[in-house]
Amino acid sequence: MDLLGNGYVGIIITAVIILILISVFLRFVPVGLWVTAYFSGVKVGIGTLVGMRLRQVSPHSIIRPLIKATKAGLHLSTDELEAHYLAGGNVNLVIDALIASHRAEIDLEFVKAAAIDLAGRNVFEAVQVSVNPKVIVTPDIAAVAKDGIEIIAKAKVTVRANIERLVGGAGEDTIIARVGEGVVTTVGSADKHSDVLENPDMISKTVLGKGLDSGTAFEILSIDIADVDVGRNIGAKLQTEQAEADKNIAQAKAEERRSMAIAQEQEMRAETQKMRAKVVEAEAEVPLAMSEALRSGNMGVMDYYKMKNVNADTEMRTAISGQSSEEEE
């Protein structure tokens, strides 16, 4: 019985080991994926799948897109897909783009699609935009006509992706910037803002003729002016600001002249006070001179009294003339 029991235990252990080995083998070697590929018409060997595992490439990320491409009539190799996968690209997205371009009869090779994908652009979306044009709506663009009236316009730009220029070509922001520049130039060259309001298609015609899609990843099909509004009177505003500035300058100059006049007046008053002080000083010397003349005999007492009478008569005449002036006033 012991030998029989030991024999059962050995069989069980052997079976468990075999199951573990089979599970490890099936996990490492995707037999199920190989079977799916074989019946889908994709000829790939087990060794190739094992090699993908060793190169740290997910076989499902290569074989399933390859099956999809083969069913769509594309002829690709696992080496091409594996190289793009190792480069960090999105294999499934590239295959979808190739299938879409093949259905739309757009000439797109795998190398070109892989380069677009590695450049960071959505190659599948680019193919869709190439088939179905995309409309880019610009923000409000403000421009001023020659008469000083501001025009606010909004444009809709219909573009189609240019597959050949997706790598290295400018994006939507460049298209919007160039359209805005064209609108500003066209409105700025108009003599009157009413000309733009009456004929808004002059903007689209002028802008479209400038070749704005040069160097971009898009081909501009049409530019339509969606909305045109009248903004501020920039010319009048500028004239008002200029007049205000001129007035402030004139006021500053007038204030400067007034300050200079006040300063000159103060200087003249100071000079007058100075001259009056000299007169008072001179008048103060007169009594001293008279005293000296009396002592030296050059002037008599009668002469002194005559001089006093003359001064009194002069003061009286001055007082009388002052009263007459007040009465006349």
mmCIF file with all atom_site columns, C-alpha atoms in Angstrom, residues 12-114:
data_model
loop_
_atom_site.group_PDB
_atom_site.id
_atom_site.type_symbol
_atom_site.label_atom_id
_atom_site.label_alt_id
_atom_site.label_comp_id
_atom_site.label_asym_id
_atom_site.label_entity_id
_atom_site.label_seq_id
_atom_site.pdbx_PDB_ins_code
_atom_site.Cartn_x
_atom_site.Cartn_y
_atom_site.Cartn_z
_atom_site.occupancy
_atom_site.B_iso_or_equiv
_atom_site.pdbx_formal_charge
_atom_site.auth_seq_id
_atom_site.auth_comp_id
_atom_site.auth_asym_id
_atom_site.auth_atom_id
_atom_site.pdbx_PDB_model_num
ATOM 1   C CA . ILE A 1 12  ? 0.411  13.910 -9.085  1.00 0.00 ? 12  ILE A CA 1
ATOM 2   C CA . ILE A 1 13  ? 3.675  15.823 -8.648  1.00 0.00 ? 13  ILE A CA 1
ATOM 3   C CA . THR A 1 14  ? 4.690  14.994 -12.206 1.00 0.00 ? 14  THR A CA 1
ATOM 4   C CA . ALA A 1 15  ? 1.324  16.145 -13.543 1.00 0.00 ? 15  ALA A CA 1
ATOM 5   C CA . VAL A 1 16  ? 1.562  19.412 -11.633 1.00 0.00 ? 16  VAL A CA 1
ATOM 6   C CA . ILE A 1 17  ? 5.059  20.017 -12.984 1.00 0.00 ? 17  ILE A CA 1
ATOM 7   C CA . ILE A 1 18  ? 3.877  19.264 -16.511 1.00 0.00 ? 18  ILE A CA 1
ATOM 8   C CA . LEU A 1 19  ? 0.943  21.652 -16.152 1.00 0.00 ? 19  LEU A CA 1
ATOM 9   C CA . ILE A 1 20  ? 3.227  24.375 -14.854 1.00 0.00 ? 20  ILE A CA 1
ATOM 10  C CA . LEU A 1 21  ? 5.614  23.872 -17.758 1.00 0.00 ? 21  LEU A CA 1
ATOM 11  C CA . ILE A 1 22  ? 2.747  23.926 -20.256 1.00 0.00 ? 22  ILE A CA 1
ATOM 12  C CA . SER A 1 23  ? 1.317  27.153 -18.758 1.00 0.00 ? 23  SER A CA 1
ATOM 13  C CA . VAL A 1 24  ? 4.718  28.791 -18.816 1.00 0.00 ? 24  VAL A CA 1
ATOM 14  C CA . PHE A 1 25  ? 5.240  27.650 -22.405 1.00 0.00 ? 25  PHE A CA 1
ATOM 15  C CA . LEU A 1 26  ? 1.822  28.922 -23.481 1.00 0.00 ? 26  LEU A CA 1
ATOM 16  C CA . ARG A 1 27  ? 2.433  32.233 -21.712 1.00 0.00 ? 27  ARG A CA 1
ATOM 17  C CA . PHE A 1 28  ? 5.835  32.689 -23.293 1.00 0.00 ? 28  PHE A CA 1
ATOM 18  C CA . VAL A 1 29  ? 4.865  31.276 -26.690 1.00 0.00 ? 29  VAL A CA 1
ATOM 19  C CA . PRO A 1 30  ? 1.501  32.745 -27.879 1.00 0.00 ? 30  PRO A CA 1
ATOM 20  C CA . VAL A 1 31  ? 0.223  29.652 -29.626 1.00 0.00 ? 31  VAL A CA 1
ATOM 21  C CA . GLY A 1 32  ? -3.309 31.013 -29.701 1.00 0.00 ? 32  GLY A CA 1
ATOM 22  C CA . LEU A 1 33  ? -2.143 34.158 -31.473 1.00 0.00 ? 33  LEU A CA 1
ATOM 23  C CA . TRP A 1 34  ? -0.178 32.034 -33.951 1.00 0.00 ? 34  TRP A CA 1
ATOM 24  C CA . VAL A 1 35  ? -3.292 29.996 -34.707 1.00 0.00 ? 35  VAL A CA 1
ATOM 25  C CA . THR A 1 36  ? -5.377 33.166 -35.214 1.00 0.00 ? 36  THR A CA 1
ATOM 26  C CA . ALA A 1 37  ? -2.741 34.603 -37.528 1.00 0.00 ? 37  ALA A CA 1
ATOM 27  C CA . TYR A 1 38  ? -2.448 31.364 -39.510 1.00 0.00 ? 38  TYR A CA 1
ATOM 28  C CA . PHE A 1 39  ? -6.161 31.149 -40.205 1.00 0.00 ? 39  PHE A CA 1
ATOM 29  C CA . SER A 1 40  ? -6.253 34.898 -40.998 1.00 0.00 ? 40  SER A CA 1
ATOM 30  C CA . GLY A 1 41  ? -3.750 34.465 -43.800 1.00 0.00 ? 41  GLY A CA 1
ATOM 31  C CA . VAL A 1 42  ? -0.755 35.959 -41.947 1.00 0.00 ? 42  VAL A CA 1
ATOM 32  C CA . LYS A 1 43  ? 2.259  33.699 -42.296 1.00 0.00 ? 43  LYS A CA 1
ATOM 33  C CA . VAL A 1 44  ? 4.300  34.054 -39.121 1.00 0.00 ? 44  VAL A CA 1
ATOM 34  C CA . GLY A 1 45  ? 6.342  31.382 -37.412 1.00 0.00 ? 45  GLY A CA 1
ATOM 35  C CA . ILE A 1 46  ? 6.441  30.399 -33.755 1.00 0.00 ? 46  ILE A CA 1
ATOM 36  C CA . GLY A 1 47  ? 10.105 31.336 -33.684 1.00 0.00 ? 47  GLY A CA 1
ATOM 37  C CA . THR A 1 48  ? 9.227  34.877 -34.784 1.00 0.00 ? 48  THR A CA 1
ATOM 38  C CA . LEU A 1 49  ? 6.760  35.223 -31.911 1.00 0.00 ? 49  LEU A CA 1
ATOM 39  C CA . VAL A 1 50  ? 9.321  33.892 -29.444 1.00 0.00 ? 50  VAL A CA 1
ATOM 40  C CA . GLY A 1 51  ? 11.860 36.340 -30.834 1.00 0.00 ? 51  GLY A CA 1
ATOM 41  C CA . MET A 1 52  ? 9.420  39.200 -30.183 1.00 0.00 ? 52  MET A CA 1
ATOM 42  C CA . ARG A 1 53  ? 9.160  38.090 -26.562 1.00 0.00 ? 53  ARG A CA 1
ATOM 43  C CA . LEU A 1 54  ? 12.934 38.054 -26.281 1.00 0.00 ? 54  LEU A CA 1
ATOM 44  C CA . ARG A 1 55  ? 13.146 41.561 -27.799 1.00 0.00 ? 55  ARG A CA 1
ATOM 45  C CA . GLN A 1 56  ? 10.521 42.768 -25.295 1.00 0.00 ? 56  GLN A CA 1
ATOM 46  C CA . VAL A 1 57  ? 7.974  43.380 -28.003 1.00 0.00 ? 57  VAL A CA 1
ATOM 47  C CA . SER A 1 58  ? 4.320  42.533 -27.385 1.00 0.00 ? 58  SER A CA 1
ATOM 48  C CA . PRO A 1 59  ? 3.301  40.029 -30.096 1.00 0.00 ? 59  PRO A CA 1
ATOM 49  C CA . HIS A 1 60  ? -0.331 41.093 -29.836 1.00 0.00 ? 60  HIS A CA 1
ATOM 50  C CA . SER A 1 61  ? 0.640  44.726 -30.623 1.00 0.00 ? 61  SER A CA 1
ATOM 51  C CA . ILE A 1 62  ? 2.260  43.516 -33.857 1.00 0.00 ? 62  ILE A CA 1
ATOM 52  C CA . ILE A 1 63  ? 0.216  40.545 -35.055 1.00 0.00 ? 63  ILE A CA 1
ATOM 53  C CA . ARG A 1 64  ? -3.284 41.932 -34.521 1.00 0.00 ? 64  ARG A CA 1
ATOM 54  C CA . PRO A 1 65  ? -2.600 45.150 -36.533 1.00 0.00 ? 65  PRO A CA 1
ATOM 55  C CA . LEU A 1 66  ? -0.856 42.991 -39.158 1.00 0.00 ? 66  LEU A CA 1
ATOM 56  C CA . ILE A 1 67  ? -3.954 40.784 -39.435 1.00 0.00 ? 67  ILE A CA 1
ATOM 57  C CA . LYS A 1 68  ? -6.094 43.897 -39.849 1.00 0.00 ? 68  LYS A CA 1
ATOM 58  C CA . ALA A 1 69  ? -3.770 45.248 -42.546 1.00 0.00 ? 69  ALA A CA 1
ATOM 59  C CA . THR A 1 70  ? -3.661 41.937 -44.404 1.00 0.00 ? 70  THR A CA 1
ATOM 60  C CA . LYS A 1 71  ? -7.455 41.691 -44.424 1.00 0.00 ? 71  LYS A CA 1
ATOM 61  C CA . ALA A 1 72  ? -7.568 45.252 -45.865 1.00 0.00 ? 72  ALA A CA 1
ATOM 62  C CA . GLY A 1 73  ? -5.286 44.259 -48.723 1.00 0.00 ? 73  GLY A CA 1
ATOM 63  C CA . LEU A 1 74  ? -2.043 45.820 -47.417 1.00 0.00 ? 74  LEU A CA 1
ATOM 64  C CA . HIS A 1 75  ? 1.235  43.968 -47.629 1.00 0.00 ? 75  HIS A CA 1
ATOM 65  C CA . LEU A 1 76  ? 3.425  44.665 -44.614 1.00 0.00 ? 76  LEU A CA 1
ATOM 66  C CA . SER A 1 77  ? 6.070  42.714 -42.770 1.00 0.00 ? 77  SER A CA 1
ATOM 67  C CA . THR A 1 78  ? 6.474  42.056 -39.095 1.00 0.00 ? 78  THR A CA 1
ATOM 68  C CA . ASP A 1 79  ? 9.925  43.659 -39.205 1.00 0.00 ? 79  ASP A CA 1
ATOM 69  C CA . GLU A 1 80  ? 8.471  47.039 -40.263 1.00 0.00 ? 80  GLU A CA 1
ATOM 70  C CA . LEU A 1 81  ? 5.827  46.966 -37.541 1.00 0.00 ? 81  LEU A CA 1
ATOM 71  C CA . GLU A 1 82  ? 8.277  45.759 -34.928 1.00 0.00 ? 82  GLU A CA 1
ATOM 72  C CA . ALA A 1 83  ? 10.790 48.487 -35.793 1.00 0.00 ? 83  ALA A CA 1
ATOM 73  C CA . HIS A 1 84  ? 8.086  51.153 -35.456 1.00 0.00 ? 84  HIS A CA 1
ATOM 74  C CA . TYR A 1 85  ? 6.968  49.640 -32.144 1.00 0.00 ? 85  TYR A CA 1
ATOM 75  C CA . LEU A 1 86  ? 10.522 49.720 -30.767 1.00 0.00 ? 86  LEU A CA 1
ATOM 76  C CA . ALA A 1 87  ? 10.858 53.353 -31.894 1.00 0.00 ? 87  ALA A CA 1
ATOM 77  C CA . GLY A 1 88  ? 7.944  54.258 -29.644 1.00 0.00 ? 88  GLY A CA 1
ATOM 78  C CA . GLY A 1 89  ? 5.282  54.567 -32.309 1.00 0.00 ? 89  GLY A CA 1
ATOM 79  C CA . ASN A 1 90  ? 1.625  53.581 -32.243 1.00 0.00 ? 90  ASN A CA 1
ATOM 80  C CA . VAL A 1 91  ? 1.437  50.625 -34.632 1.00 0.00 ? 91  VAL A CA 1
ATOM 81  C CA . ASN A 1 92  ? -2.332 50.230 -34.461 1.00 0.00 ? 92  ASN A CA 1
ATOM 82  C CA . LEU A 1 93  ? -2.929 53.913 -35.260 1.00 0.00 ? 93  LEU A CA 1
ATOM 83  C CA . VAL A 1 94  ? -0.572 53.778 -38.230 1.00 0.00 ? 94  VAL A CA 1
ATOM 84  C CA . ILE A 1 95  ? -2.332 50.690 -39.605 1.00 0.00 ? 95  ILE A CA 1
ATOM 85  C CA . ASP A 1 96  ? -5.722 52.420 -39.226 1.00 0.00 ? 96  ASP A CA 1
ATOM 86  C CA . ALA A 1 97  ? -4.356 55.430 -41.138 1.00 0.00 ? 97  ALA A CA 1
ATOM 87  C CA . LEU A 1 98  ? -2.987 53.205 -43.905 1.00 0.00 ? 98  LEU A CA 1
ATOM 88  C CA . ILE A 1 99  ? -6.303 51.383 -44.245 1.00 0.00 ? 99  ILE A CA 1
ATOM 89  C CA . ALA A 1 100 ? -8.231 54.685 -44.361 1.00 0.00 ? 100 ALA A CA 1
ATOM 90  C CA . SER A 1 101 ? -5.878 56.138 -46.985 1.00 0.00 ? 101 SER A CA 1
ATOM 91  C CA . HIS A 1 102 ? -6.059 52.917 -49.027 1.00 0.00 ? 102 HIS A CA 1
ATOM 92  C CA . ARG A 1 103 ? -9.851 53.058 -49.015 1.00 0.00 ? 103 ARG A CA 1
ATOM 93  C CA . ALA A 1 104 ? -9.794 56.766 -49.991 1.00 0.00 ? 104 ALA A CA 1
ATOM 94  C CA . GLU A 1 105 ? -7.177 56.100 -52.705 1.00 0.00 ? 105 GLU A CA 1
ATOM 95  C CA . ILE A 1 106 ? -4.659 58.399 -51.036 1.00 0.00 ? 106 ILE A CA 1
ATOM 96  C CA . ASP A 1 107 ? -1.030 57.565 -51.713 1.00 0.00 ? 107 ASP A CA 1
ATOM 97  C CA . LEU A 1 108 ? 0.437  56.966 -48.247 1.00 0.00 ? 108 LEU A CA 1
ATOM 98  C CA . GLU A 1 109 ? 3.323  54.601 -47.666 1.00 0.00 ? 109 GLU A CA 1
ATOM 99  C CA . PHE A 1 110 ? 4.079  52.905 -44.354 1.00 0.00 ? 110 PHE A CA 1
ATOM 100 C CA . VAL A 1 111 ? 7.392  54.756 -43.989 1.00 0.00 ? 111 VAL A CA 1
ATOM 101 C CA . LYS A 1 112 ? 5.662  58.131 -44.400 1.00 0.00 ? 112 LYS A CA 1
ATOM 102 C CA . ALA A 1 113 ? 2.874  57.212 -41.993 1.00 0.00 ? 113 ALA A CA 1
ATOM 103 C CA . ALA A 1 114 ? 5.403  55.974 -39.421 1.00 0.00 ? 114 ALA A CA 1
#
